[in-house]
Amino acid sequence: MVRDNLLEILKELPPGVELVGAAKTVPLERLLEAVDAGLKIVGHNYVQEAERALARIGRRVAWHMIGHLQTNKAGKAVRLFDMVQTVDSLKLGTALDRACRTEGKTLAILVEINSGEETQKAGVMPDEAMDLIRGLSRLEHLRVMGLMTMGPLGERPEASRPYFRTAAALFRECRALGLPGVAMRYLSMGMSDSYRVAIEEGANMVRVGTRIFGARTAPGEGAGP
Ligand SMILES: *Cc1c(COP(=O)(O)O)cnc(C)c1O
């Protein structure tokens, strides 16, 4: 089933749009099935869960952090992930940069935009994003590779469109600036119910969980933060 779901989505995605399998709480067997069927990027929300999956699956896929990252997990995150999509403060960026220096590594990051401007949500406010990107671009061991946003959860897909538009406008604006050390290559937005709308608005990376792996049992169950 996972295999069929994956192949269907891969067939549907326009050329140039990358698929991230959002694998939180997904049993390893199912994740393996997707990887064997051609999934190239696995996204995780929790460092520990990613660590377990990586130990089993290895580096034949790219590993992306797509959940909120605490500063004290920066070292672990740098060792595990090929990309952290959720950098939303200079404090977190600085912690990642420092960990990269220790590891002798350069880390690709996306800047998470709080496109709904909801105070309780992760992400940098759109009007503060450019300052943050400039700040992050000066950190030697990080490469800003684009933007990521969530949009509202549990709404009709159409409800996400204005949020995706906000992030896409920022993406184009930032790309036009051509800041040194910044490559605006990826715009990561859209999930199972909203990836079509996101692609219409310019996403070239979508993060899909349920539509590949099936329904999650309970949010966070068995995952551990
Ligand atoms: C869970 C999750 C997704 C995928 O959600 P689905 O609705 O299952 O496709 C995408 N992005 C992030 C950050 C997530 O946590």
GROMACS .gro file of N, CA, C and O in nm, residues 53 61 100 139 145 153 172 191 194 201 210 214 216:
model
   52
   53ALA      N    1   1.564   0.563   1.295
   53ALA     CA    2   1.537   0.531   1.154
   53ALA      C    3   1.666   0.529   1.074
   53ALA      O    4   1.688   0.441   0.990
   61VAL      N    5   1.920   0.760   0.173
   61VAL     CA    6   1.826   0.871   0.155
   61VAL      C    7   1.884   0.993   0.225
   61VAL      O    8   1.975   0.982   0.306
  100CYS      N    9   2.839   2.270   1.385
  100CYS     CA   10   2.900   2.237   1.256
  100CYS      C   11   3.052   2.254   1.261
  100CYS      O   12   3.126   2.175   1.203
  139LEU      N   13   2.680   3.324   0.892
  139LEU     CA   14   2.735   3.212   0.970
  139LEU      C   15   2.807   3.118   0.874
  139LEU      O   16   2.750   3.066   0.780
  145MET      N   17   1.933   2.767   0.209
  145MET     CA   18   1.896   2.709   0.079
  145MET      C   19   1.750   2.738   0.041
  145MET      O   20   1.701   2.688  -0.059
  153LEU      N   21  -0.342   2.423   1.001
  153LEU     CA   22  -0.370   2.279   1.003
  153LEU      C   23  -0.519   2.254   1.009
  153LEU      O   24  -0.595   2.331   1.066
  172ARG      N   25   1.067   3.482  -0.355
  172ARG     CA   26   1.108   3.554  -0.478
  172ARG      C   27   1.185   3.681  -0.444
  172ARG      O   28   1.284   3.714  -0.507
  191MET      N   29   0.135   1.979   0.243
  191MET     CA   30   0.131   1.849   0.309
  191MET      C   31   0.027   1.764   0.235
  191MET      O   32  -0.016   1.799   0.126
  194SER      N   33  -0.269   1.952   0.111
  194SER     CA   34  -0.250   2.086   0.053
  194SER      C   35  -0.136   2.095  -0.047
  194SER      O   36  -0.106   2.203  -0.096
  201GLU      N   37   0.122   2.743  -0.604
  201GLU     CA   38   0.176   2.871  -0.554
  201GLU      C   39   0.329   2.876  -0.557
  201GLU      O   40   0.387   2.970  -0.506
  210THR      N   41   0.072   1.136   0.569
  210THR     CA   42  -0.045   1.049   0.565
  210THR      C   43  -0.072   0.987   0.428
  210THR      O   44  -0.103   0.869   0.420
  214GLY      N   45  -0.018   0.632   0.532
  214GLY     CA   46  -0.144   0.601   0.598
  214GLY      C   47  -0.159   0.684   0.725
  214GLY      O   48  -0.066   0.756   0.764
  216ARG      N   49  -0.174   0.826   1.094
  216ARG     CA   50  -0.091   0.806   1.213
  216ARG      C   51  -0.182   0.759   1.327
  216ARG      O   52  -0.297   0.799   1.333
   0.00000   0.00000   0.00000
